[in-house]
mmCIF file of C-alpha atoms and ligand atoms in Angstrom:
data_model
loop_
_atom_site.group_PDB
_atom_site.id
_atom_site.type_symbol
_atom_site.label_atom_id
_atom_site.label_comp_id
_atom_site.label_asym_id
_atom_site.label_seq_id
_atom_site.Cartn_x
_atom_site.Cartn_y
_atom_site.Cartn_z
ATOM 1 C CA MET A 1 7.124 18.071 -4.244
ATOM 2 C CA VAL A 2 10.395 18.519 -2.479
ATOM 3 C CA ALA A 3 13.332 16.659 -3.886
ATOM 4 C CA ASN A 4 14.152 13.610 -1.831
ATOM 5 C CA GLY A 5 16.906 11.930 -3.799
ATOM 6 C CA PRO A 6 20.544 11.640 -2.828
ATOM 7 C CA SER A 7 21.908 12.745 -6.176
ATOM 8 C CA PHE A 8 22.724 16.327 -5.293
ATOM 9 C CA ARG A 9 23.736 15.952 -1.678
ATOM 10 C CA LEU A 10 27.367 16.058 -0.726
ATOM 11 C CA LEU A 11 28.313 13.007 1.261
ATOM 12 C CA PRO A 12 30.449 13.464 4.361
ATOM 13 C CA ARG A 13 33.881 11.988 4.739
ATOM 14 C CA LEU A 14 34.031 9.358 7.432
ATOM 15 C CA SER A 15 36.848 10.274 9.769
ATOM 16 C CA ASP A 16 37.094 8.311 13.004
ATOM 17 C CA ASP A 17 35.427 11.009 15.104
ATOM 18 C CA VAL A 18 32.294 11.243 13.042
ATOM 19 C CA ALA A 19 31.897 7.806 11.461
ATOM 20 C CA PHE A 20 29.464 6.670 14.169
ATOM 21 C CA PHE A 21 27.275 9.691 13.472
ATOM 22 C CA TRP A 22 26.928 9.093 9.757
ATOM 23 C CA THR A 23 26.330 5.360 10.114
ATOM 24 C CA SER A 24 24.060 5.537 13.180
ATOM 25 C CA GLY A 25 20.937 5.485 11.042
ATOM 26 C CA GLU A 26 21.574 1.933 9.938
ATOM 27 C CA ASP A 27 19.247 0.834 12.741
ATOM 28 C CA GLY A 28 17.042 3.891 12.430
ATOM 29 C CA VAL A 29 18.395 5.615 15.532
ATOM 30 C CA LEU A 30 20.056 8.998 15.742
ATOM 31 C CA ARG A 31 23.058 9.178 18.056
ATOM 32 C CA PHE A 32 25.235 11.954 19.366
ATOM 33 C CA LEU A 33 28.503 11.831 21.201
ATOM 34 C CA GLN A 34 27.634 12.227 24.867
ATOM 35 C CA CYS A 35 29.972 12.943 27.753
ATOM 36 C CA ASN A 36 29.799 10.230 30.404
ATOM 37 C CA ALA A 37 31.013 12.686 33.039
ATOM 38 C CA CYS A 38 28.478 15.496 32.564
ATOM 39 C CA GLN A 39 25.937 14.083 30.033
ATOM 40 C CA PHE A 40 26.586 16.931 27.600
ATOM 41 C CA PHE A 41 26.027 16.082 23.951
ATOM 42 C CA ASN A 42 29.016 17.172 21.862
ATOM 43 C CA HIS A 43 28.227 17.929 18.264
ATOM 44 C CA PRO A 44 30.062 18.086 15.970
ATOM 45 C CA PRO A 45 31.865 15.188 17.630
ATOM 46 C CA GLY A 46 35.309 15.770 19.065
ATOM 47 C CA PRO A 47 37.781 14.001 21.329
ATOM 48 C CA VAL A 48 37.119 16.224 24.365
ATOM 49 C CA CYS A 49 33.879 17.337 26.021
ATOM 50 C CA ARG A 50 33.363 21.017 25.275
ATOM 51 C CA ARG A 51 31.707 21.599 28.645
ATOM 52 C CA CYS A 52 33.890 19.727 31.144
ATOM 53 C CA LEU A 53 36.936 18.672 29.072
ATOM 54 C CA SER A 54 36.424 14.999 29.893
ATOM 55 C CA ARG A 55 37.643 12.496 27.312
ATOM 56 C CA ASP A 56 35.090 9.926 28.413
ATOM 57 C CA LEU A 57 32.709 10.281 25.502
ATOM 58 C CA ALA A 58 30.533 7.716 23.758
ATOM 59 C CA PRO A 59 27.673 7.744 21.256
ATOM 60 C CA HIS A 60 24.236 7.691 22.853
ATOM 61 C CA ALA A 61 20.868 7.315 21.206
ATOM 62 C CA VAL A 62 18.448 10.231 21.217
ATOM 63 C CA SER A 63 14.756 10.370 20.395
ATOM 64 C CA GLY A 64 15.329 11.768 16.933
ATOM 65 C CA ARG A 65 12.855 14.530 17.609
ATOM 66 C CA GLY A 66 13.581 18.203 17.361
ATOM 67 C CA ARG A 67 12.433 21.600 16.194
ATOM 68 C CA VAL A 68 13.069 23.773 13.189
ATOM 69 C CA GLU A 69 15.205 26.701 14.340
ATOM 70 C CA THR A 70 15.515 28.363 10.966
ATOM 71 C CA PHE A 71 15.229 27.332 7.359
ATOM 72 C CA SER A 72 15.535 28.480 3.800
ATOM 73 C CA VAL A 73 14.152 27.161 0.553
ATOM 74 C CA ASN A 74 16.500 26.684 -2.338
ATOM 75 C CA TYR A 75 14.724 27.240 -5.638
ATOM 76 C CA GLN A 76 17.889 27.372 -7.681
ATOM 77 C CA GLU A 77 18.232 24.470 -10.074
ATOM 78 C CA TRP A 78 21.823 23.587 -9.296
ATOM 79 C CA ILE A 79 21.242 20.397 -11.211
ATOM 80 C CA PRO A 80 18.874 20.653 -14.180
ATOM 81 C CA GLY A 81 15.485 19.256 -13.221
ATOM 82 C CA SER A 82 16.130 19.317 -9.501
ATOM 83 C CA GLU A 83 13.202 20.302 -7.304
ATOM 84 C CA PRO A 84 13.334 22.999 -4.638
ATOM 85 C CA TYR A 85 14.673 21.708 -1.367
ATOM 86 C CA ILE A 86 14.528 22.985 2.174
ATOM 87 C CA LEU A 87 17.705 23.621 4.087
ATOM 88 C CA ALA A 88 17.137 23.795 7.835
ATOM 89 C CA TRP A 89 18.752 24.034 11.212
ATOM 90 C CA VAL A 90 17.117 21.550 13.529
ATOM 91 C CA SER A 91 17.716 21.518 17.282
ATOM 92 C CA ILE A 92 17.285 18.225 19.093
ATOM 93 C CA ASP A 93 14.839 17.878 21.973
ATOM 94 C CA GLU A 94 17.431 16.464 24.369
ATOM 95 C CA GLN A 95 19.688 19.502 24.109
ATOM 96 C CA PRO A 96 18.540 22.461 22.021
ATOM 97 C CA ASP A 97 22.035 23.804 21.502
ATOM 98 C CA VAL A 98 22.807 20.717 19.446
ATOM 99 C CA ARG A 99 21.817 21.758 15.967
ATOM 100 C CA LEU A 100 21.997 19.883 12.714
ATOM 101 C CA THR A 101 22.239 21.471 9.327
ATOM 102 C CA THR A 102 19.910 19.252 7.375
ATOM 103 C CA ASN A 103 17.162 19.030 4.796
ATOM 104 C CA LEU A 104 13.448 18.828 5.512
ATOM 105 C CA VAL A 105 11.503 16.229 3.556
ATOM 106 C CA ASP A 106 7.863 15.182 3.196
ATOM 107 C CA VAL A 107 6.718 18.777 3.558
ATOM 108 C CA GLU A 108 6.021 21.599 1.147
ATOM 109 C CA PRO A 109 8.133 24.730 1.545
ATOM 110 C CA GLU A 110 5.067 26.870 2.288
ATOM 111 C CA ASP A 111 4.099 24.570 5.168
ATOM 112 C CA VAL A 112 7.367 24.867 7.058
ATOM 113 C CA ALA A 113 7.441 27.101 10.134
ATOM 114 C CA ILE A 114 10.069 28.000 12.670
ATOM 115 C CA GLY A 115 9.452 25.988 15.823
ATOM 116 C CA MET A 116 7.783 23.164 13.917
ATOM 117 C CA GLU A 117 8.291 19.750 15.515
ATOM 118 C CA VAL A 118 10.147 17.328 13.329
ATOM 119 C CA GLU A 119 11.558 13.820 13.566
ATOM 120 C CA VAL A 120 14.501 12.180 11.932
ATOM 121 C CA VAL A 121 14.368 10.023 8.833
ATOM 122 C CA PHE A 122 17.454 8.520 7.313
ATOM 123 C CA GLU A 123 18.480 8.531 3.718
ATOM 124 C CA HIS A 124 20.859 5.746 2.851
ATOM 125 C CA ALA A 125 23.498 6.794 0.347
ATOM 126 C CA ASP A 126 26.611 4.723 -0.209
ATOM 127 C CA ASP A 127 27.895 3.862 3.274
ATOM 128 C CA VAL A 128 26.277 6.703 5.156
ATOM 129 C CA TYR A 129 22.816 7.372 6.533
ATOM 130 C CA LEU A 130 22.025 11.040 6.191
ATOM 131 C CA PRO A 131 19.782 12.341 8.978
ATOM 132 C CA LEU A 132 16.976 14.346 7.383
ATOM 133 C CA PHE A 133 13.863 15.570 9.142
ATOM 134 C CA LYS A 134 10.148 15.483 8.442
ATOM 135 C CA PRO A 135 7.152 16.821 10.367
ATOM 136 C CA THR A 136 6.273 14.610 13.337
ATOM 137 C CA SER A 137 3.707 11.990 12.428
ATOM 138 C CA ASP A 138 1.566 12.666 15.488
ATOM 139 C CA GLY A 139 0.920 16.225 14.412
ATOM 140 C CA GLY A 140 3.149 17.870 16.966
ATOM 141 C CA HIS A 141 2.008 20.320 19.552
ATOM 142 C CA THR A 142 -0.702 22.962 19.625
HETATM 143 ZN ZN1 ZN B 1 31.421 16.681 29.896
#
């Protein structure tokens, strides 16, 4: 089993720019800051669009689906008794250059592959909802 508890994860600080991101999962929806001028998703969030320099940015919902770009399995017991966990970069379907550093859950390390389709699940810890990813329930692509 892969560890799925919040005990060893570092929780983000909620500055104004990123608070929406870490609380978005309250309704089960992943959101990124999108530029209203050019539709570019800016992540990590910032005050200015990195593509067109517009300041007209607002959080927009995405599908929550993406792909594993790369991953590594941590077998080190940083906390005694902790299970191995999978650290991954996941790109989102809407804009593959938006990548989240995240953990994969509900999958064994030996079953993870680069390019695997995944979908977001949220882990509620204190006042944040951490976006983690698990293999898509419909089995993904061929
Ligand atoms: Zn823009």
